[in-house]
mmCIF file of C-alpha atoms and ligand atoms in Angstrom:
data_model
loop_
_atom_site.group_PDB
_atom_site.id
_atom_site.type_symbol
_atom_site.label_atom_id
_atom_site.label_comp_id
_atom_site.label_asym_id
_atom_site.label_seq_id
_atom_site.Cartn_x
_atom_site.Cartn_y
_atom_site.Cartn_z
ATOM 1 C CA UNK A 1 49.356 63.485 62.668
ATOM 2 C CA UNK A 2 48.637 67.037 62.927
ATOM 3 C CA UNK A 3 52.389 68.135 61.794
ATOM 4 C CA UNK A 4 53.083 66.380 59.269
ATOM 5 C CA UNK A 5 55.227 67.827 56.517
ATOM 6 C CA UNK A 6 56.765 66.509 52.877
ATOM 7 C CA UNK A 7 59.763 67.506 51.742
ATOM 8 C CA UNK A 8 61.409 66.769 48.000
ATOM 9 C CA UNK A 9 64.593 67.269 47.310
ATOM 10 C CA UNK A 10 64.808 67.710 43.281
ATOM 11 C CA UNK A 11 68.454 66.545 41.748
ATOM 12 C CA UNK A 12 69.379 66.406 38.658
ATOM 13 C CA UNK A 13 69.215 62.625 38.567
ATOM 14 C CA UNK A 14 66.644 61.643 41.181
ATOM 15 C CA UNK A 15 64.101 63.538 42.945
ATOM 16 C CA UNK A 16 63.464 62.225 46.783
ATOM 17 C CA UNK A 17 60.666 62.691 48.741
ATOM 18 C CA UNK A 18 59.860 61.963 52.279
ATOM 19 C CA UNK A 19 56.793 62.632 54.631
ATOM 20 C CA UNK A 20 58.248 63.707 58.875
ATOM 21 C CA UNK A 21 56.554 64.094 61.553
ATOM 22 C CA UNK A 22 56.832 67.125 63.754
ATOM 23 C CA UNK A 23 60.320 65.995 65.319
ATOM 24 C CA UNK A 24 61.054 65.462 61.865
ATOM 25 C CA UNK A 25 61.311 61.757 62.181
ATOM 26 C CA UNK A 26 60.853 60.082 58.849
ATOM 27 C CA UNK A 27 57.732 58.470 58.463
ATOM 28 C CA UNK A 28 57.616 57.599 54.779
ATOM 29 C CA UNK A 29 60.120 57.731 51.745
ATOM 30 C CA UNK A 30 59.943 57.783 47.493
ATOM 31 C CA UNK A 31 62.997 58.229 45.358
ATOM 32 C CA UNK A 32 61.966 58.652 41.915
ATOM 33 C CA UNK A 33 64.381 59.027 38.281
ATOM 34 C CA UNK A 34 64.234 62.892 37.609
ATOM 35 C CA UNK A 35 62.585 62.726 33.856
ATOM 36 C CA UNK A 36 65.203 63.616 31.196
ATOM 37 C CA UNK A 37 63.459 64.893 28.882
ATOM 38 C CA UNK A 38 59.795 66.859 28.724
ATOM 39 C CA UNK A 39 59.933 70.426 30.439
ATOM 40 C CA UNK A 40 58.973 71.993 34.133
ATOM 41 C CA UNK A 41 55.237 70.475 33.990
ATOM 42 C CA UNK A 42 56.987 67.221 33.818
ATOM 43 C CA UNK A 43 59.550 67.446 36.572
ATOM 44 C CA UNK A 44 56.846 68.801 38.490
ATOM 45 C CA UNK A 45 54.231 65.744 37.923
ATOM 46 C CA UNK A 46 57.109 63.498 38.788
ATOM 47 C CA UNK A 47 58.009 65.604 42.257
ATOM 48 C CA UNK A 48 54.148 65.346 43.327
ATOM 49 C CA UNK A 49 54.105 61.451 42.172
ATOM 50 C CA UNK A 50 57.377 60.620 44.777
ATOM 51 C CA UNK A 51 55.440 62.607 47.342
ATOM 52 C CA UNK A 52 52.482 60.963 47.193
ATOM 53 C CA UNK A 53 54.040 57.593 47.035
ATOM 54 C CA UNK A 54 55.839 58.671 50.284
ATOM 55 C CA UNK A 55 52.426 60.166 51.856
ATOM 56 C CA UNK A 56 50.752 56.933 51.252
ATOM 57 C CA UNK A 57 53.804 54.954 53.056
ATOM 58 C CA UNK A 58 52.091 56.926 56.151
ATOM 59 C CA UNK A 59 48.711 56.355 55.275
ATOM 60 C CA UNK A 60 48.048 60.425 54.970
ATOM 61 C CA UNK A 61 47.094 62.459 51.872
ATOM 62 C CA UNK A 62 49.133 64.925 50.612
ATOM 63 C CA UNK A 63 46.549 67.170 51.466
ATOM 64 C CA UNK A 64 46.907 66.292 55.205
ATOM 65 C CA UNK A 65 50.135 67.639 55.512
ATOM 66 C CA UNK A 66 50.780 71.214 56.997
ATOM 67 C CA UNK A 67 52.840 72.212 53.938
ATOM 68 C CA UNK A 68 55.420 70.271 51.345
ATOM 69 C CA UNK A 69 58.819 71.455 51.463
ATOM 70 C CA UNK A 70 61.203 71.616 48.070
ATOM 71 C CA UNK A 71 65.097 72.316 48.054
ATOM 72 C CA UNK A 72 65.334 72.777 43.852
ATOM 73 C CA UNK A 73 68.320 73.704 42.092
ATOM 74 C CA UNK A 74 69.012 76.500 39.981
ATOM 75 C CA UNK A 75 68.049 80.319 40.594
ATOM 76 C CA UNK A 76 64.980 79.817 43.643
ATOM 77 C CA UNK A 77 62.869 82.990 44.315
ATOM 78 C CA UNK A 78 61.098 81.579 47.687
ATOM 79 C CA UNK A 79 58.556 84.600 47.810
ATOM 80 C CA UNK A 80 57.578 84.541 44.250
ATOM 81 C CA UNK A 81 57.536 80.625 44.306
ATOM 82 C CA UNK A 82 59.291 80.169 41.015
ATOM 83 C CA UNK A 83 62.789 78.198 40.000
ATOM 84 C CA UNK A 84 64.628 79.650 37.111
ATOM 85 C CA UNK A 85 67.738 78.359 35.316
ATOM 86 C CA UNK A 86 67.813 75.036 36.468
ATOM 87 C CA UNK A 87 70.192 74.222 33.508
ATOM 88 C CA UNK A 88 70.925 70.166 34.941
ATOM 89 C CA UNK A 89 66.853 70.006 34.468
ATOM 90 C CA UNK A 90 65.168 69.065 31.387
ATOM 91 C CA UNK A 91 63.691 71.853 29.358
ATOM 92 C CA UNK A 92 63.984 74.372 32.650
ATOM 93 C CA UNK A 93 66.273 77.482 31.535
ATOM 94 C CA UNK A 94 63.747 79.565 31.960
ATOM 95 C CA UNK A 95 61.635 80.821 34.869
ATOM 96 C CA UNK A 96 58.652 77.974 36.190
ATOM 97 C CA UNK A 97 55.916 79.040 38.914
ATOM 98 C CA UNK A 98 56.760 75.341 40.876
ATOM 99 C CA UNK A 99 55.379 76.299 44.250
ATOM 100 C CA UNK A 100 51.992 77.177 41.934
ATOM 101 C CA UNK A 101 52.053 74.121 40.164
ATOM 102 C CA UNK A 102 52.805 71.359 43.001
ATOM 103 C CA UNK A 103 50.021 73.085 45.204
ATOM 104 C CA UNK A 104 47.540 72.329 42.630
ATOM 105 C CA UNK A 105 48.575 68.725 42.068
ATOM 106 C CA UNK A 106 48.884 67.846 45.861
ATOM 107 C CA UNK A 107 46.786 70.260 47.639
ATOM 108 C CA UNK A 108 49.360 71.994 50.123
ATOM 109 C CA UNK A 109 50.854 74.719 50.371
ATOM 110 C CA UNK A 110 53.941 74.587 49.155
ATOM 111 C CA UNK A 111 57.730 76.469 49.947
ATOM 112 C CA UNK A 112 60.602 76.236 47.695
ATOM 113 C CA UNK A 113 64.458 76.819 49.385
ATOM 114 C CA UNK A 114 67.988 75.969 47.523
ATOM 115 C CA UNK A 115 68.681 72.430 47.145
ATOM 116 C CA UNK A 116 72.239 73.002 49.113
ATOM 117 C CA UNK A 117 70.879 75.515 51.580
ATOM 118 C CA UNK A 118 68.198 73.519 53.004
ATOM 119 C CA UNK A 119 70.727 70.277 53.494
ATOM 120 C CA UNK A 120 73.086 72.704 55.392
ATOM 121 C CA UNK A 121 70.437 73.854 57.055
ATOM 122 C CA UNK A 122 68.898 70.056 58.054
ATOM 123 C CA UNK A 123 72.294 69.607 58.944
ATOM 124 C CA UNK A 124 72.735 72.333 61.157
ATOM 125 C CA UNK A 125 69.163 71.864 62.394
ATOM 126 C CA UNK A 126 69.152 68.272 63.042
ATOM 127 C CA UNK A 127 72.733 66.584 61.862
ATOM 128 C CA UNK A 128 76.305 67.273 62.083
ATOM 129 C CA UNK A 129 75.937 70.430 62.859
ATOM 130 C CA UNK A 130 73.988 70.789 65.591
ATOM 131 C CA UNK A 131 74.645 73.415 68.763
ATOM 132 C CA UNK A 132 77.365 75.124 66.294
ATOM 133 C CA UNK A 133 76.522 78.887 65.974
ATOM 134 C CA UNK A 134 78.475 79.087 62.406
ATOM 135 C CA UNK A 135 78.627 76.136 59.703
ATOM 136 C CA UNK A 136 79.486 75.683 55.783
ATOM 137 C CA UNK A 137 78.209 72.665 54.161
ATOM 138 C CA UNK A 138 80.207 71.583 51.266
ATOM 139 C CA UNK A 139 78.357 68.780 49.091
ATOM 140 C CA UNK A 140 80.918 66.760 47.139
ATOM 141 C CA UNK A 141 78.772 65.693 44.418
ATOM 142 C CA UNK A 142 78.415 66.186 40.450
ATOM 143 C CA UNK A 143 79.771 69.505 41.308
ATOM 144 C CA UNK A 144 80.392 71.125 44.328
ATOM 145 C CA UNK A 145 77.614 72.742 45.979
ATOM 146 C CA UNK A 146 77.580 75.215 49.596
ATOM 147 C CA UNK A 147 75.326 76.176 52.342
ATOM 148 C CA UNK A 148 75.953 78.769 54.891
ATOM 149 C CA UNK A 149 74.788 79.575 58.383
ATOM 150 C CA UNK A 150 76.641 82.210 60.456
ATOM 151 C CA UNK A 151 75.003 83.280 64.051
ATOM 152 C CA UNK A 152 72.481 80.636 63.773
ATOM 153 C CA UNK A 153 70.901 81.757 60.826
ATOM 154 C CA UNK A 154 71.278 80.942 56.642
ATOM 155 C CA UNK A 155 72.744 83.128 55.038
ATOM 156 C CA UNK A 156 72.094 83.791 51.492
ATOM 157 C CA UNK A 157 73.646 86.826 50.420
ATOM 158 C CA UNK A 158 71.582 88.603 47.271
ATOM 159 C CA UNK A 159 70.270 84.666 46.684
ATOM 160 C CA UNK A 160 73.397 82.888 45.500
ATOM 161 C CA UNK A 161 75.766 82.486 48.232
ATOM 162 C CA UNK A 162 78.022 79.784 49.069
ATOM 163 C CA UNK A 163 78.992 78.606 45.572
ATOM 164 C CA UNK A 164 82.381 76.778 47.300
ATOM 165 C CA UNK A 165 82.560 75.354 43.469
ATOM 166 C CA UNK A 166 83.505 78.598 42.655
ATOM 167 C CA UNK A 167 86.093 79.344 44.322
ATOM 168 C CA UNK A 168 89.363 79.961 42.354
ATOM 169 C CA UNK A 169 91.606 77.994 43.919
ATOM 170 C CA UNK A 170 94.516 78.116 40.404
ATOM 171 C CA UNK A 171 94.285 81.438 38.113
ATOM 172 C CA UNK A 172 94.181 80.720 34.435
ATOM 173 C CA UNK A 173 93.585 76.629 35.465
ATOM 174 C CA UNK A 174 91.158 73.989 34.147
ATOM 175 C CA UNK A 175 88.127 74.961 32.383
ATOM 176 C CA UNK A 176 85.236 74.593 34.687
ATOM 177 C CA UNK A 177 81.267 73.314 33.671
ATOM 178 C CA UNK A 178 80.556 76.546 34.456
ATOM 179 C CA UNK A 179 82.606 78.178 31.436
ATOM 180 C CA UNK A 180 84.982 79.725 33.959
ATOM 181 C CA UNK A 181 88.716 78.715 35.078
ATOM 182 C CA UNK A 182 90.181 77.530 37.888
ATOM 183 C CA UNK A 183 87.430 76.995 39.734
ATOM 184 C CA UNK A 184 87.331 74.041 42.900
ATOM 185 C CA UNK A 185 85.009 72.505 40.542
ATOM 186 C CA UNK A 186 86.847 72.004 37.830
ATOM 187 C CA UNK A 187 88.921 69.299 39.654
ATOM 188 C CA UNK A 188 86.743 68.040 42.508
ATOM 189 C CA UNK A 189 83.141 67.925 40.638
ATOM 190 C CA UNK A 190 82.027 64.484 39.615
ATOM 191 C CA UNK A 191 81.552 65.603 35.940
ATOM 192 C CA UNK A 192 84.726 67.476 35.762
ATOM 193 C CA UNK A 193 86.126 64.386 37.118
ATOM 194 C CA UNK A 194 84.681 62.654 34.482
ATOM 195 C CA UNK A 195 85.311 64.912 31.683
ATOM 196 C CA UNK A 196 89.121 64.705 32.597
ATOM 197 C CA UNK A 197 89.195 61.074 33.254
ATOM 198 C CA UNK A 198 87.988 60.821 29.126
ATOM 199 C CA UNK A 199 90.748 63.380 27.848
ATOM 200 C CA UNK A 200 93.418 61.384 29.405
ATOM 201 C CA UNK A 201 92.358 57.513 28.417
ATOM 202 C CA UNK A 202 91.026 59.355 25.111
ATOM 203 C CA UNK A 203 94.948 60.392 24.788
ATOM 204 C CA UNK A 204 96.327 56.273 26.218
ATOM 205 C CA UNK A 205 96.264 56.553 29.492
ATOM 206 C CA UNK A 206 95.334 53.407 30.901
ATOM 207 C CA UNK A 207 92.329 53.056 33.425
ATOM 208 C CA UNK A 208 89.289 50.546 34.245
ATOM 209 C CA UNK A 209 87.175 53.304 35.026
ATOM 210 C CA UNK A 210 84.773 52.802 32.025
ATOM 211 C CA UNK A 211 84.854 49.280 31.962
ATOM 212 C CA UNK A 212 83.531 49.101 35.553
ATOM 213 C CA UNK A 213 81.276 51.809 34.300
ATOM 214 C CA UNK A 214 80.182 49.409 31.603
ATOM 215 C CA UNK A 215 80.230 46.254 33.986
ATOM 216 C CA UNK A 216 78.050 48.066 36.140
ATOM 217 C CA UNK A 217 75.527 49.046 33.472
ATOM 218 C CA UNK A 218 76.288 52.777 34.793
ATOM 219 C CA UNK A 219 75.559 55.559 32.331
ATOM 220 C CA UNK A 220 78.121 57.963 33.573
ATOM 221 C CA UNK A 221 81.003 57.372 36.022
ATOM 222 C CA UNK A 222 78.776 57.138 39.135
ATOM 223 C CA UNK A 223 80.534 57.994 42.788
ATOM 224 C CA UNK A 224 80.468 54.130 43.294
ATOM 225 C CA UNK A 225 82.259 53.528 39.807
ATOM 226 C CA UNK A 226 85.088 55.924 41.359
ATOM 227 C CA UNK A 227 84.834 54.085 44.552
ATOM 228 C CA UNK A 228 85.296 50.632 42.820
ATOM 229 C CA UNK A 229 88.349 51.891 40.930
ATOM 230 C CA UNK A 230 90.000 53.408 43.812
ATOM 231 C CA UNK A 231 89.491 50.135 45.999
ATOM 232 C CA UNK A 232 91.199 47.623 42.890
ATOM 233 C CA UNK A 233 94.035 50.645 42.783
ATOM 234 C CA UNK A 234 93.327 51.939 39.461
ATOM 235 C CA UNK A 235 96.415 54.740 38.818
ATOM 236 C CA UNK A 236 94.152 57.519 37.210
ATOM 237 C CA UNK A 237 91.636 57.262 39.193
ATOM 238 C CA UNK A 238 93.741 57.497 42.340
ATOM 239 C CA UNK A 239 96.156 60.308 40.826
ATOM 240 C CA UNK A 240 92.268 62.224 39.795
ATOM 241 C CA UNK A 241 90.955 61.675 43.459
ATOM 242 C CA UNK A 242 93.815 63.154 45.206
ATOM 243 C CA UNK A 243 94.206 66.326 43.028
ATOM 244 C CA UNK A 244 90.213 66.179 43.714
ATOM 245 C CA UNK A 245 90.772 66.496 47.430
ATOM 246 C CA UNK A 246 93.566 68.646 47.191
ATOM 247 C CA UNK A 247 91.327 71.240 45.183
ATOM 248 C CA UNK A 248 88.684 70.859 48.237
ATOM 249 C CA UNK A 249 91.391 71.056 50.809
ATOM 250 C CA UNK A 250 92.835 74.744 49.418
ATOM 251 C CA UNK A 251 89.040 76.117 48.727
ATOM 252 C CA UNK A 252 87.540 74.474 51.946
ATOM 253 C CA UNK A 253 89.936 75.874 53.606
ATOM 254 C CA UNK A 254 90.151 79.466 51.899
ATOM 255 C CA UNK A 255 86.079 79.929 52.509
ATOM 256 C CA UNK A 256 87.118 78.752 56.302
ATOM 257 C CA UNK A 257 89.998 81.643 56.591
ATOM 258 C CA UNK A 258 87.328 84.518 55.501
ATOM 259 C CA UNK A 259 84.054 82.953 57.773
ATOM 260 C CA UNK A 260 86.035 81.576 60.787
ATOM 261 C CA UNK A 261 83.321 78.767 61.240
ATOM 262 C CA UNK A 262 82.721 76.143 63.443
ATOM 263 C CA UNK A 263 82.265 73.135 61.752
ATOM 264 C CA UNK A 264 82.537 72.120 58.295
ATOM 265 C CA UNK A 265 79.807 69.313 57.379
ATOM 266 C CA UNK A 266 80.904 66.827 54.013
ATOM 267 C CA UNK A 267 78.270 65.830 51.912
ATOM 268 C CA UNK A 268 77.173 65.004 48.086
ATOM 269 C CA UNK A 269 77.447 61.859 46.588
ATOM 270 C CA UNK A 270 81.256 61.683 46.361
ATOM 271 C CA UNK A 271 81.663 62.846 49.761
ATOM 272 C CA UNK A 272 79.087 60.266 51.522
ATOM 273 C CA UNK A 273 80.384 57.606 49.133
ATOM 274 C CA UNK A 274 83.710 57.645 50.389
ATOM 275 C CA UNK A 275 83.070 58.674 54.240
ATOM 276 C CA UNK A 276 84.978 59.290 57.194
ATOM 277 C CA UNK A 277 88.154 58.254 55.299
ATOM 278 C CA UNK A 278 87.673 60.986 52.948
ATOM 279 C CA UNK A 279 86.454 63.752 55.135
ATOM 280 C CA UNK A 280 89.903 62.483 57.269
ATOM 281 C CA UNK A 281 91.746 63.087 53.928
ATOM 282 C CA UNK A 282 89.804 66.871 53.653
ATOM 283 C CA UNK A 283 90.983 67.327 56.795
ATOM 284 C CA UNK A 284 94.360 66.972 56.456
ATOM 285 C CA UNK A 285 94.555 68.560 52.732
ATOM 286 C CA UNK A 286 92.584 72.039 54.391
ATOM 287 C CA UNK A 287 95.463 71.923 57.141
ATOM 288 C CA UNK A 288 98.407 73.627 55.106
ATOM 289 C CA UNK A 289 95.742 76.271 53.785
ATOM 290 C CA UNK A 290 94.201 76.975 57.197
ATOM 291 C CA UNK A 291 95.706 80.517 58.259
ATOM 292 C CA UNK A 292 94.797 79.889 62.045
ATOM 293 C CA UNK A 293 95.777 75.917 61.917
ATOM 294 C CA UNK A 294 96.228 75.823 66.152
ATOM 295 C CA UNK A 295 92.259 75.905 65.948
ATOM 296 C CA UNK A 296 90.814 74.067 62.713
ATOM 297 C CA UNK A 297 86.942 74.209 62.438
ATOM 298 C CA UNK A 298 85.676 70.597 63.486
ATOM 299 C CA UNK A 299 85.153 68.575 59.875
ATOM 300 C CA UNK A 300 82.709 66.178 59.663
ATOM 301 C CA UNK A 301 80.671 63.700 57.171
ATOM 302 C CA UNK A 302 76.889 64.514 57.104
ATOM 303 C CA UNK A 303 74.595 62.758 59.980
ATOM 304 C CA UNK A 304 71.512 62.635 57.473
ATOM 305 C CA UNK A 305 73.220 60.762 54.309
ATOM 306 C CA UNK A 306 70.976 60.912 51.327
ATOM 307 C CA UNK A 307 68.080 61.922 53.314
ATOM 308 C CA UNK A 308 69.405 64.888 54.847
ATOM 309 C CA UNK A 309 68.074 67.190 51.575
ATOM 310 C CA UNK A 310 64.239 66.315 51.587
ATOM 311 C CA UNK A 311 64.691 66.444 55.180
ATOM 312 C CA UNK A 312 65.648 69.918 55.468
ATOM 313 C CA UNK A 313 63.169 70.852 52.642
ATOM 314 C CA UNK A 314 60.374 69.270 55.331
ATOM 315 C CA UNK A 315 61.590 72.335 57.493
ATOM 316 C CA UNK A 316 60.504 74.664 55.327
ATOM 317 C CA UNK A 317 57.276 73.823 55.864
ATOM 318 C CA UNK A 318 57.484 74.181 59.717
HETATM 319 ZN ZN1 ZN B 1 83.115 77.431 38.109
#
């Protein structure tokens, strides 16, 4: 297996690795807890652990592979090989030499990418967004993350473009996790979601949302907690999910007015939890937003699911 290739794609809860071949077919797969508590180091130890767990699925060494792809959060300098402010990581607000550190442990070289961008790129590479010229990924998950390709290429601006979240889609609005207002975030990320769904049964409002959570042994008010409430018709947790895709609807479709894209790909853990009936209802909530609405962008869930972010941090490593 001469092209073999890892990729890891480090979240804030779990870190997944998975070992392609040189179509990129998966050939082995690890999902490991992301620690929540240590430092970098840690993290790190636990990234090369899932890898070689997925290597061995193959019967390869990590050192076999060509290279080990990793789409990280926080601020990624590919060239330098370090992640810095990786606030949803434990311990990691400073700057960490990760490309440095998993090369020693696994004995490849190693390329680091943005957790979003590589997914979009997967995507555009391999998914939903194949043959399209132009794409935006939007990934609907504990907040709202965005890749970009325009003419067939990423684009990454100075290193932080496509922050959908950020878009300010209500002046002076909700307070958003990241200390601004207004943002898309603030009412379509998972822990904004959360947040709000605690002020309002904190102030009566009724809702089973943190007795499934409970139930379920969840710590936190997991996608498939707001799934669960939404399918036994819980009131807040419908009235929180439709200002949630309203939010995405006016900033999905605001980002799609300036870039003029092809297709818009739906990912995250929200958005592949609740699927083609929820990329229908992005649809329809972009339409009113959508200055040229005779010719809307194709929308469309993600082809790669949960995969698709280790998959397109295996292309890296091309
Ligand atoms: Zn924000």
């Amino acid at each position: 297996m001469p092209n073999a290739r890892g990729g890891i794609d480090l979240g804030g809860t779990k870190i997944q690795a998975v070992v392609v071949d040189g179509d990129s077919a998966v050939l082995g797969q690890a999902r490991h807890p992301t620690p929540t508590s240590g430092g970098p180091a840690d993290v790190a130890a636990a990234m090369a652990s899932a890898l070689r767990e997925a290597a061995q699925a193959t019967g390869l060494e990590p050192a076999a592979l060509k290279g080990v792809g990793v789409g990280s959060p926080g601020a990624v300098d590919a060239h330098a090989g370090t992640v810095s402010g990786a606030r949803n990581l434990p311990g990691w607000a400073g700057t960490f030499p990760l490309a440095e550190a998993l090369a020693g442990e696994l004995g490849a070289p190693v390329h680091l990418g943005n957790d979003v961008q590589v997914a979009t790129d997967a995507e555009a590479a391999l998914g939903a967004g194949r043959g399209r010229r132009s794409l935006l990924g939007v990934f609907w998950g504990t907040g709202v993350g965005g890749g970009i390709v325009l003419d067939g290429r990423p684009w990454l601006g100075r290193g932080a473009a496509g922050e959908i979240g950020h878009m300010v889609i209500k002046r002076g609005g909700r307070r958003c996790p990241c200390g601004r207002r207004g943002c898309m975030e603030a009412y379509a990320g998972r822990a904004a979601l959360e947040e709000r769904a605690r002020e309002l049964h904190a102030e009566g409002r009724k809702t089973d949302l943190f007795k499934l959570m409970e139930r379920h042994g969840r710590p936190r008010l997991t996608s498939g907690i707001w799934a669960r409430a939404l399918e036994h018709g819980d009131k807040l947790a419908i009235e929180l999910i439709d200002e949630a895709v309203g939010a995405l609807g006016a900033g999905i479709a605001s980002a799609v007015n300036l870039l003029d894209c092809e297709a818009v790909v739906i990912g995250g853990g929200l958005g592949v939890r609740f699927g083609e009936p929820g990329v229908e209802r992005i649809r329809a909530a972009m339409h009113p937003h959508l200055f040229v609405d005779e010719c809307p962008p194709a929308v469309e869930l993600v082809a790669l699911g949960d995969l698709g972010g280790a998959i397109g941090a295996a292309l890296l490593a091309r």
